[in-house]
């Protein structure tokens, strides 16, 4: 309470000084100059001074009855880390610029309000404001604001688990940023688009692409602390899924003090996951509990928090009350996420996805009409529609065929049995033969189902080094160690599901652990990559046959 009073007194004193100072100096400043002063102070971290310049800007605009400049004066307030404060001033911005012909307003107010509402976990309200901003940006021809809407819609889609559609929007945003790097507005958007791509590729389990964009961003923005820290956060998550646990943990520790809200909760979540993987249950409990406390206080669960509750329930297996409490929290988080997905999905499809598709179609038709007669255009459109419909039908039939074949025959293509070694002078025939023997035992004993299996630990166990082992795996199987491990685990999963009826009663989460995967998502993605179908489809077919 004392700190708040001190801030109020300090701000009041500065206003008094400003009034005296302004008679000689600030009164001679233009609106643009006042805005630049406010932004410069904000960049230096002087929040009080930046707000003071904005305050003078606002009062001058009111005296001159310039409502658009009043709206401009709220710019600094819209950059606040306090989401509730941002919503408040965004509303003021919108009111003062509601009928403006400006290319940027009131669209910017709706964008900042939408972002703040998303931060507060109010996804439906955020969506409504993004949709208003989208219509305004299209009407005003502001590509930068359309790009910002795409970013926001991609965030909502990603949070709902629709990673494929989110990736399309992020890729479009990235390409727009590349084409417009001469614009200062797009220069601000460019690092954000790189980080978004890194994170969405991570969610799609494309670690190579995720690392490419994260490292590209770190290289290009090493002198930009704000974006650099966020890119380090993305890279630490990539390191986690790449089994570089120590590097991931060190990065999370280094910049944790810079995070707040769900960003901090996400940091605690991954730190807890790392310690759980490393067998340090006490620290795992601590970090995951800290993530829970933030999510509980903000009432804004994110998808990964369900995994945290599942781990916490398992770690408190000997404490029934606590285990039950975490199971309850898992159900609570899942119900909120499901409710959001159910409420928002139809609106996105109706008001955003469908209009975008129709706009793209109309653009294609407009271009085609310059060279072809109307009848030809509709013929082409009908053909395209038939091709697309046919493609979806064929895709569905192929999936059904794959599912039936997999249930009947299995995979039967163990990589270690594909022994077509390429000549490699780095590995002697004797060593190759010995490593092949160990690989066969490794498969026979199903050691690959150990979640902690990685090339370094296996090399140490087989009394060789990771470089040699990687070369051998590549030579013996025709692929990298991660590719081999993914394939052999899925082969085993398919056969065990076909043979062991009890496994069909397991949840996907339980199956992922059973077959050596660190999470439900990584197991599902690996299964789909290897077999072409989802594990749930396969299990459904097996149950139908039993």
GROMACS .gro file of N, CA and C in nm, residues 233-351:
model
  357
  233UNK      N    1   1.329  -1.852  -2.471
  233UNK     CA    2   1.224  -1.934  -2.411
  233UNK      C    3   1.176  -2.040  -2.509
  234UNK      N    4   1.159  -2.001  -2.635
  234UNK     CA    5   1.117  -2.098  -2.738
  234UNK      C    6   1.223  -2.206  -2.757
  235UNK      N    7   1.351  -2.164  -2.762
  235UNK     CA    8   1.460  -2.260  -2.782
  235UNK      C    9   1.471  -2.357  -2.665
  236UNK      N   10   1.444  -2.309  -2.544
  236UNK     CA   11   1.452  -2.398  -2.428
  236UNK      C   12   1.348  -2.510  -2.437
  237UNK      N   13   1.229  -2.478  -2.490
  237UNK     CA   14   1.127  -2.582  -2.508
  237UNK      C   15   1.169  -2.681  -2.618
  238UNK      N   16   1.231  -2.628  -2.723
  238UNK     CA   17   1.281  -2.715  -2.830
  238UNK      C   18   1.389  -2.808  -2.776
  239UNK      N   19   1.477  -2.753  -2.692
  239UNK     CA   20   1.582  -2.836  -2.630
  239UNK      C   21   1.521  -2.946  -2.545
  240UNK      N   22   1.412  -2.914  -2.476
  240UNK     CA   23   1.347  -3.016  -2.393
  240UNK      C   24   1.302  -3.134  -2.477
  241UNK      N   25   1.232  -3.106  -2.585
  241UNK     CA   26   1.181  -3.214  -2.669
  241UNK      C   27   1.292  -3.280  -2.752
  242UNK      N   28   1.408  -3.214  -2.762
  242UNK     CA   29   1.522  -3.275  -2.831
  242UNK      C   30   1.611  -3.352  -2.734
  243UNK      N   31   1.565  -3.368  -2.611
  243UNK     CA   32   1.637  -3.443  -2.506
  243UNK      C   33   1.759  -3.369  -2.453
  244UNK      N   34   1.773  -3.239  -2.484
  244UNK     CA   35   1.882  -3.159  -2.427
  244UNK      C   36   1.833  -3.096  -2.296
  245UNK      N   37   1.810  -3.182  -2.198
  245UNK     CA   38   1.740  -3.140  -2.076
  245UNK      C   39   1.818  -3.036  -1.996
  246UNK      N   40   1.949  -3.054  -1.983
  246UNK     CA   41   2.028  -2.961  -1.904
  246UNK      C   42   2.030  -2.822  -1.968
  247UNK      N   43   2.048  -2.818  -2.101
  247UNK     CA   44   2.048  -2.689  -2.172
  247UNK      C   45   1.912  -2.621  -2.157
  248UNK      N   46   1.804  -2.699  -2.169
  248UNK     CA   47   1.670  -2.643  -2.156
  248UNK      C   48   1.648  -2.585  -2.017
  249UNK      N   49   1.692  -2.660  -1.916
  249UNK     CA   50   1.673  -2.615  -1.778
  249UNK      C   51   1.752  -2.488  -1.750
  250UNK      N   52   1.876  -2.482  -1.797
  250UNK     CA   53   1.961  -2.364  -1.775
  250UNK      C   54   1.897  -2.240  -1.836
  251UNK      N   55   1.844  -2.253  -1.958
  251UNK     CA   56   1.779  -2.138  -2.024
  251UNK      C   57   1.657  -2.092  -1.948
  252UNK      N   58   1.581  -2.187  -1.896
  252UNK     CA   59   1.460  -2.151  -1.821
  252UNK      C   60   1.493  -2.079  -1.691
  253UNK      N   61   1.601  -2.122  -1.628
  253UNK     CA   62   1.644  -2.056  -1.505
  253UNK      C   63   1.693  -1.914  -1.531
  254UNK      N   64   1.766  -1.896  -1.641
  254UNK     CA   65   1.836  -1.770  -1.668
  254UNK      C   66   1.743  -1.651  -1.681
  255UNK      N   67   1.630  -1.670  -1.751
  255UNK     CA   68   1.543  -1.557  -1.779
  255UNK      C   69   1.408  -1.565  -1.709
  256UNK      N   70   1.395  -1.654  -1.611
  256UNK     CA   71   1.265  -1.672  -1.547
  256UNK      C   72   1.214  -1.542  -1.484
  257UNK      N   73   1.305  -1.461  -1.431
  257UNK     CA   74   1.262  -1.338  -1.363
  257UNK      C   75   1.197  -1.238  -1.459
  258UNK      N   76   1.211  -1.262  -1.590
  258UNK     CA   77   1.153  -1.170  -1.688
  258UNK      C   78   1.007  -1.204  -1.721
  259UNK      N   79   0.959  -1.318  -1.671
  259UNK     CA   80   0.826  -1.365  -1.711
  259UNK      C   81   0.722  -1.339  -1.603
  260UNK      N   82   0.598  -1.324  -1.648
  260UNK     CA   83   0.484  -1.310  -1.558
  260UNK      C   84   0.368  -1.391  -1.613
  261UNK      N   85   0.264  -1.408  -1.532
  261UNK     CA   86   0.142  -1.473  -1.578
  261UNK      C   87   0.165  -1.612  -1.634
  262UNK      N   88   0.094  -1.645  -1.741
  262UNK     CA   89   0.103  -1.779  -1.797
  262UNK      C   90   0.238  -1.808  -1.861
  263UNK      N   91   0.313  -1.704  -1.900
  263UNK     CA   92   0.450  -1.727  -1.949
  263UNK      C   93   0.534  -1.787  -1.837
  264UNK      N   94   0.517  -1.733  -1.716
  264UNK     CA   95   0.590  -1.785  -1.602
  264UNK      C   96   0.540  -1.925  -1.567
  265UNK      N   97   0.409  -1.945  -1.574
  265UNK     CA   98   0.353  -2.078  -1.547
  265UNK      C   99   0.407  -2.181  -1.645
  266UNK      N  100   0.418  -2.141  -1.771
  266UNK     CA  101   0.472  -2.230  -1.874
  266UNK      C  102   0.618  -2.264  -1.844
  267UNK      N  103   0.694  -2.166  -1.795
  267UNK     CA  104   0.834  -2.188  -1.758
  267UNK      C  105   0.843  -2.288  -1.643
  268UNK      N  106   0.759  -2.271  -1.542
  268UNK     CA  107   0.757  -2.365  -1.428
  268UNK      C  108   0.716  -2.505  -1.474
  269UNK      N  109   0.621  -2.511  -1.567
  269UNK     CA  110   0.574  -2.641  -1.617
  269UNK      C  111   0.690  -2.720  -1.678
  270UNK      N  112   0.764  -2.657  -1.770
  270UNK     CA  113   0.874  -2.728  -1.835
  270UNK      C  114   0.987  -2.759  -1.737
  271UNK      N  115   1.012  -2.669  -1.643
  271UNK     CA  116   1.114  -2.697  -1.542
  271UNK      C  117   1.075  -2.819  -1.460
  272UNK      N  118   0.946  -2.828  -1.426
  272UNK     CA  119   0.897  -2.944  -1.351
  272UNK      C  120   0.906  -3.072  -1.432
  273UNK      N  121   0.874  -3.061  -1.562
  273UNK     CA  122   0.883  -3.178  -1.650
  273UNK      C  123   1.027  -3.230  -1.657
  274UNK      N  124   1.121  -3.136  -1.667
  274UNK     CA  125   1.262  -3.175  -1.675
  274UNK      C  126   1.304  -3.248  -1.549
  275UNK      N  127   1.270  -3.191  -1.434
  275UNK     CA  128   1.310  -3.255  -1.308
  275UNK      C  129   1.242  -3.389  -1.289
  276UNK      N  130   1.119  -3.401  -1.337
  276UNK     CA  131   1.049  -3.529  -1.331
  276UNK      C  132   1.120  -3.633  -1.417
  277UNK      N  133   1.162  -3.591  -1.536
  277UNK     CA  134   1.235  -3.682  -1.625
  277UNK      C  135   1.368  -3.722  -1.564
  278UNK      N  136   1.428  -3.632  -1.488
  278UNK     CA  137   1.560  -3.658  -1.428
  278UNK      C  138   1.549  -3.731  -1.294
  279UNK      N  139   1.427  -3.760  -1.252
  279UNK     CA  140   1.407  -3.835  -1.128
  279UNK      C  141   1.408  -3.752  -1.002
  280UNK      N  142   1.408  -3.620  -1.013
  280UNK     CA  143   1.407  -3.533  -0.895
  280UNK      C  144   1.261  -3.495  -0.865
  281UNK      N  145   1.192  -3.584  -0.795
  281UNK     CA  146   1.047  -3.567  -0.773
  281UNK      C  147   1.015  -3.447  -0.685
  282UNK      N  148   1.102  -3.415  -0.590
  282UNK     CA  149   1.073  -3.303  -0.499
  282UNK      C  150   1.072  -3.171  -0.576
  283UNK      N  151   1.172  -3.151  -0.664
  283UNK     CA  152   1.173  -3.028  -0.744
  283UNK      C  153   1.062  -3.029  -0.849
  284UNK      N  154   1.032  -3.147  -0.902
  284UNK     CA  155   0.922  -3.159  -0.998
  284UNK      C  156   0.792  -3.113  -0.934
  285UNK      N  157   0.766  -3.160  -0.812
  285UNK     CA  158   0.646  -3.119  -0.739
  285UNK      C  159   0.643  -2.968  -0.719
  286UNK      N  160   0.759  -2.911  -0.680
  286UNK     CA  161   0.766  -2.768  -0.653
  286UNK      C  162   0.732  -2.687  -0.777
  287UNK      N  163   0.800  -2.715  -0.889
  287UNK     CA  164   0.778  -2.636  -1.010
  287UNK      C  165   0.636  -2.653  -1.064
  288UNK      N  166   0.587  -2.775  -1.066
  288UNK     CA  167   0.453  -2.797  -1.120
  288UNK      C  168   0.346  -2.735  -1.030
  289UNK      N  169   0.370  -2.735  -0.899
  289UNK     CA  170   0.278  -2.669  -0.806
  289UNK      C  171   0.276  -2.518  -0.827
  290UNK      N  172   0.395  -2.462  -0.858
  290UNK     CA  173   0.402  -2.317  -0.886
  290UNK      C  174   0.324  -2.284  -1.013
  291UNK      N  175   0.337  -2.371  -1.114
  291UNK     CA  176   0.260  -2.351  -1.238
  291UNK      C  177   0.110  -2.356  -1.207
  292UNK      N  178   0.071  -2.451  -1.124
  292UNK     CA  179  -0.070  -2.465  -1.086
  292UNK      C  180  -0.120  -2.341  -1.013
  293UNK      N  181  -0.038  -2.287  -0.923
  293UNK     CA  182  -0.083  -2.170  -0.843
  293UNK      C  183  -0.112  -2.051  -0.933
  294UNK      N  184  -0.030  -2.033  -1.039
  294UNK     CA  185  -0.053  -1.921  -1.131
  294UNK      C  186  -0.180  -1.944  -1.212
  295UNK      N  187  -0.195  -2.064  -1.265
  295UNK     CA  188  -0.313  -2.096  -1.346
  295UNK      C  189  -0.440  -2.084  -1.263
  296UNK      N  190  -0.434  -2.131  -1.139
  296UNK     CA  191  -0.550  -2.124  -1.051
  296UNK      C  192  -0.588  -1.979  -1.022
  297UNK      N  193  -0.485  -1.893  -0.998
  297UNK     CA  194  -0.512  -1.754  -0.964
  297UNK      C  195  -0.566  -1.675  -1.082
  298UNK      N  196  -0.518  -1.709  -1.204
  298UNK     CA  197  -0.565  -1.637  -1.323
  298UNK      C  198  -0.690  -1.700  -1.385
  299UNK      N  199  -0.720  -1.823  -1.341
  299UNK     CA  200  -0.834  -1.898  -1.397
  299UNK      C  201  -0.822  -1.914  -1.548
  300UNK      N  202  -0.695  -1.931  -1.594
  300UNK     CA  203  -0.669  -1.940  -1.737
  300UNK      C  204  -0.580  -2.061  -1.767
  301UNK      N  205  -0.638  -2.180  -1.770
  301UNK     CA  206  -0.557  -2.299  -1.799
  301UNK      C  207  -0.509  -2.301  -1.944
  302UNK      N  208  -0.387  -2.350  -1.965
  302UNK     CA  209  -0.337  -2.371  -2.100
  302UNK      C  210  -0.325  -2.522  -2.120
  303UNK      N  211  -0.323  -2.570  -2.246
  303UNK     CA  212  -0.332  -2.715  -2.270
  303UNK      C  213  -0.234  -2.800  -2.191
  304UNK      N  214  -0.107  -2.755  -2.178
  304UNK     CA  215  -0.006  -2.837  -2.112
  304UNK      C  216  -0.031  -2.855  -1.962
  305UNK      N  217  -0.113  -2.768  -1.902
  305UNK     CA  218  -0.132  -2.776  -1.757
  305UNK      C  219  -0.202  -2.906  -1.720
  306UNK      N  220  -0.280  -2.964  -1.811
  306UNK     CA  221  -0.344  -3.093  -1.782
  306UNK      C  222  -0.238  -3.200  -1.756
  307UNK      N  223  -0.132  -3.196  -1.835
  307UNK     CA  224  -0.021  -3.290  -1.816
  307UNK      C  225   0.042  -3.269  -1.679
  308UNK      N  226   0.055  -3.143  -1.637
  308UNK     CA  227   0.113  -3.112  -1.506
  308UNK      C  228   0.027  -3.174  -1.394
  309UNK      N  229  -0.105  -3.162  -1.406
  309UNK     CA  230  -0.194  -3.218  -1.304
  309UNK      C  231  -0.186  -3.371  -1.300
  310UNK      N  232  -0.170  -3.430  -1.416
  310UNK     CA  233  -0.158  -3.576  -1.421
  310UNK      C  234  -0.031  -3.622  -1.350
  311UNK      N  235   0.080  -3.550  -1.376
  311UNK     CA  236   0.207  -3.585  -1.310
  311UNK      C  237   0.196  -3.564  -1.159
  312UNK      N  238   0.137  -3.450  -1.119
  312UNK     CA  239   0.122  -3.422  -0.976
  312UNK      C  240   0.036  -3.527  -0.907
  313UNK      N  241  -0.068  -3.573  -0.976
  313UNK     CA  242  -0.152  -3.678  -0.918
  313UNK      C  243  -0.072  -3.807  -0.899
  314UNK      N  244   0.011  -3.839  -0.997
  314UNK     CA  245   0.095  -3.959  -0.987
  314UNK      C  246   0.199  -3.946  -0.876
  315UNK      N  247   0.258  -3.826  -0.865
  315UNK     CA  248   0.361  -3.804  -0.763
  315UNK      C  249   0.305  -3.806  -0.621
  316UNK      N  250   0.175  -3.784  -0.608
  316UNK     CA  251   0.110  -3.787  -0.476
  316UNK      C  252   0.026  -3.915  -0.462
  317UNK      N  253   0.074  -4.021  -0.524
  317UNK     CA  254   0.000  -4.147  -0.521
  317UNK      C  255  -0.025  -4.201  -0.382
  318UNK      N  256   0.066  -4.169  -0.286
  318UNK     CA  257   0.050  -4.218  -0.149
  318UNK      C  258  -0.027  -4.120  -0.061
  319UNK      N  259  -0.079  -4.012  -0.121
  319UNK     CA  260  -0.159  -3.913  -0.049
  319UNK      C  261  -0.293  -3.899  -0.122
  320UNK      N  262  -0.390  -3.984  -0.089
  320UNK     CA  263  -0.517  -3.989  -0.162
  320UNK      C  264  -0.588  -3.854  -0.178
  321UNK      N  265  -0.585  -3.772  -0.073
  321UNK     CA  266  -0.656  -3.645  -0.079
  321UNK      C  267  -0.594  -3.551  -0.183
  322UNK      N  268  -0.460  -3.544  -0.182
  322UNK     CA  269  -0.393  -3.457  -0.279
  322UNK      C  270  -0.409  -3.511  -0.421
  323UNK      N  271  -0.397  -3.643  -0.434
  323UNK     CA  272  -0.414  -3.703  -0.566
  323UNK      C  273  -0.552  -3.673  -0.621
  324UNK      N  274  -0.652  -3.686  -0.538
  324UNK     CA  275  -0.789  -3.657  -0.579
  324UNK      C  276  -0.806  -3.510  -0.617
  325UNK      N  277  -0.738  -3.422  -0.542
  325UNK     CA  278  -0.748  -3.279  -0.571
  325UNK      C  279  -0.690  -3.247  -0.709
  326UNK      N  280  -0.577  -3.311  -0.743
  326UNK     CA  281  -0.515  -3.285  -0.874
  326UNK      C  282  -0.596  -3.348  -0.986
  327UNK      N  283  -0.659  -3.459  -0.961
  327UNK     CA  284  -0.748  -3.517  -1.061
  327UNK      C  285  -0.865  -3.421  -1.088
  328UNK      N  286  -0.915  -3.361  -0.978
  328UNK     CA  287  -1.022  -3.262  -0.992
  328UNK      C  288  -0.978  -3.142  -1.073
  329UNK      N  289  -0.853  -3.098  -1.052
  329UNK     CA  290  -0.802  -2.984  -1.128
  329UNK      C  291  -0.784  -3.019  -1.276
  330UNK      N  292  -0.742  -3.142  -1.301
  330UNK     CA  293  -0.730  -3.189  -1.440
  330UNK      C  294  -0.866  -3.177  -1.509
  331UNK      N  295  -0.971  -3.225  -1.442
  331UNK     CA  296  -1.107  -3.220  -1.498
  331UNK      C  297  -1.150  -3.075  -1.517
  332UNK      N  298  -1.117  -2.989  -1.420
  332UNK     CA  299  -1.151  -2.846  -1.429
  332UNK      C  300  -1.086  -2.781  -1.551
  333UNK      N  301  -0.954  -2.804  -1.568
  333UNK     CA  302  -0.882  -2.745  -1.681
  333UNK      C  303  -0.937  -2.797  -1.813
  334UNK      N  304  -0.961  -2.927  -1.819
  334UNK     CA  305  -1.010  -2.988  -1.942
  334UNK      C  306  -1.148  -2.933  -1.978
  335UNK      N  307  -1.232  -2.912  -1.877
  335UNK     CA  308  -1.368  -2.862  -1.903
  335UNK      C  309  -1.364  -2.720  -1.958
  336UNK      N  310  -1.274  -2.635  -1.905
  336UNK     CA  311  -1.263  -2.497  -1.954
  336UNK      C  312  -1.211  -2.495  -2.097
  337UNK      N  313  -1.105  -2.573  -2.122
  337UNK     CA  314  -1.046  -2.577  -2.256
  337UNK      C  315  -1.145  -2.631  -2.358
  338UNK      N  316  -1.219  -2.734  -2.318
  338UNK     CA  317  -1.318  -2.793  -2.409
  338UNK      C  318  -1.433  -2.696  -2.434
  339UNK      N  319  -1.477  -2.627  -2.329
  339UNK     CA  320  -1.586  -2.530  -2.343
  339UNK      C  321  -1.546  -2.417  -2.437
  340UNK      N  322  -1.422  -2.367  -2.421
  340UNK     CA  323  -1.373  -2.262  -2.510
  340UNK      C  324  -1.370  -2.309  -2.655
  341UNK      N  325  -1.319  -2.431  -2.673
  341UNK     CA  326  -1.308  -2.486  -2.809
  341UNK      C  327  -1.447  -2.502  -2.871
  342UNK      N  328  -1.542  -2.552  -2.792
  342UNK     CA  329  -1.677  -2.575  -2.842
  342UNK      C  330  -1.747  -2.444  -2.877
  343UNK      N  331  -1.724  -2.342  -2.794
  343UNK     CA  332  -1.792  -2.214  -2.815
  343UNK      C  333  -1.731  -2.134  -2.929
  344UNK      N  334  -1.599  -2.145  -2.946
  344UNK     CA  335  -1.529  -2.057  -3.039
  344UNK      C  336  -1.520  -2.115  -3.180
  345UNK      N  337  -1.502  -2.247  -3.191
  345UNK     CA  338  -1.478  -2.308  -3.322
  345UNK      C  339  -1.581  -2.269  -3.428
  346UNK      N  340  -1.713  -2.280  -3.399
  346UNK     CA  341  -1.811  -2.244  -3.502
  346UNK      C  342  -1.803  -2.098  -3.544
  347UNK      N  343  -1.771  -2.010  -3.448
  347UNK     CA  344  -1.764  -1.867  -3.478
  347UNK      C  345  -1.645  -1.838  -3.569
  348UNK      N  346  -1.530  -1.900  -3.539
  348UNK     CA  347  -1.411  -1.882  -3.623
  348UNK      C  348  -1.440  -1.928  -3.765
  349UNK      N  349  -1.502  -2.044  -3.776
  349UNK     CA  350  -1.531  -2.099  -3.909
  349UNK      C  351  -1.627  -2.009  -3.986
  350UNK      N  352  -1.732  -1.963  -3.918
  350UNK     CA  353  -1.835  -1.885  -3.985
  350UNK      C  354  -1.789  -1.743  -4.019
  351UNK      N  355  -1.719  -1.679  -3.925
  351UNK     CA  356  -1.690  -1.536  -3.941
  351UNK      C  357  -1.547  -1.505  -3.985
   0.00000   0.00000   0.00000
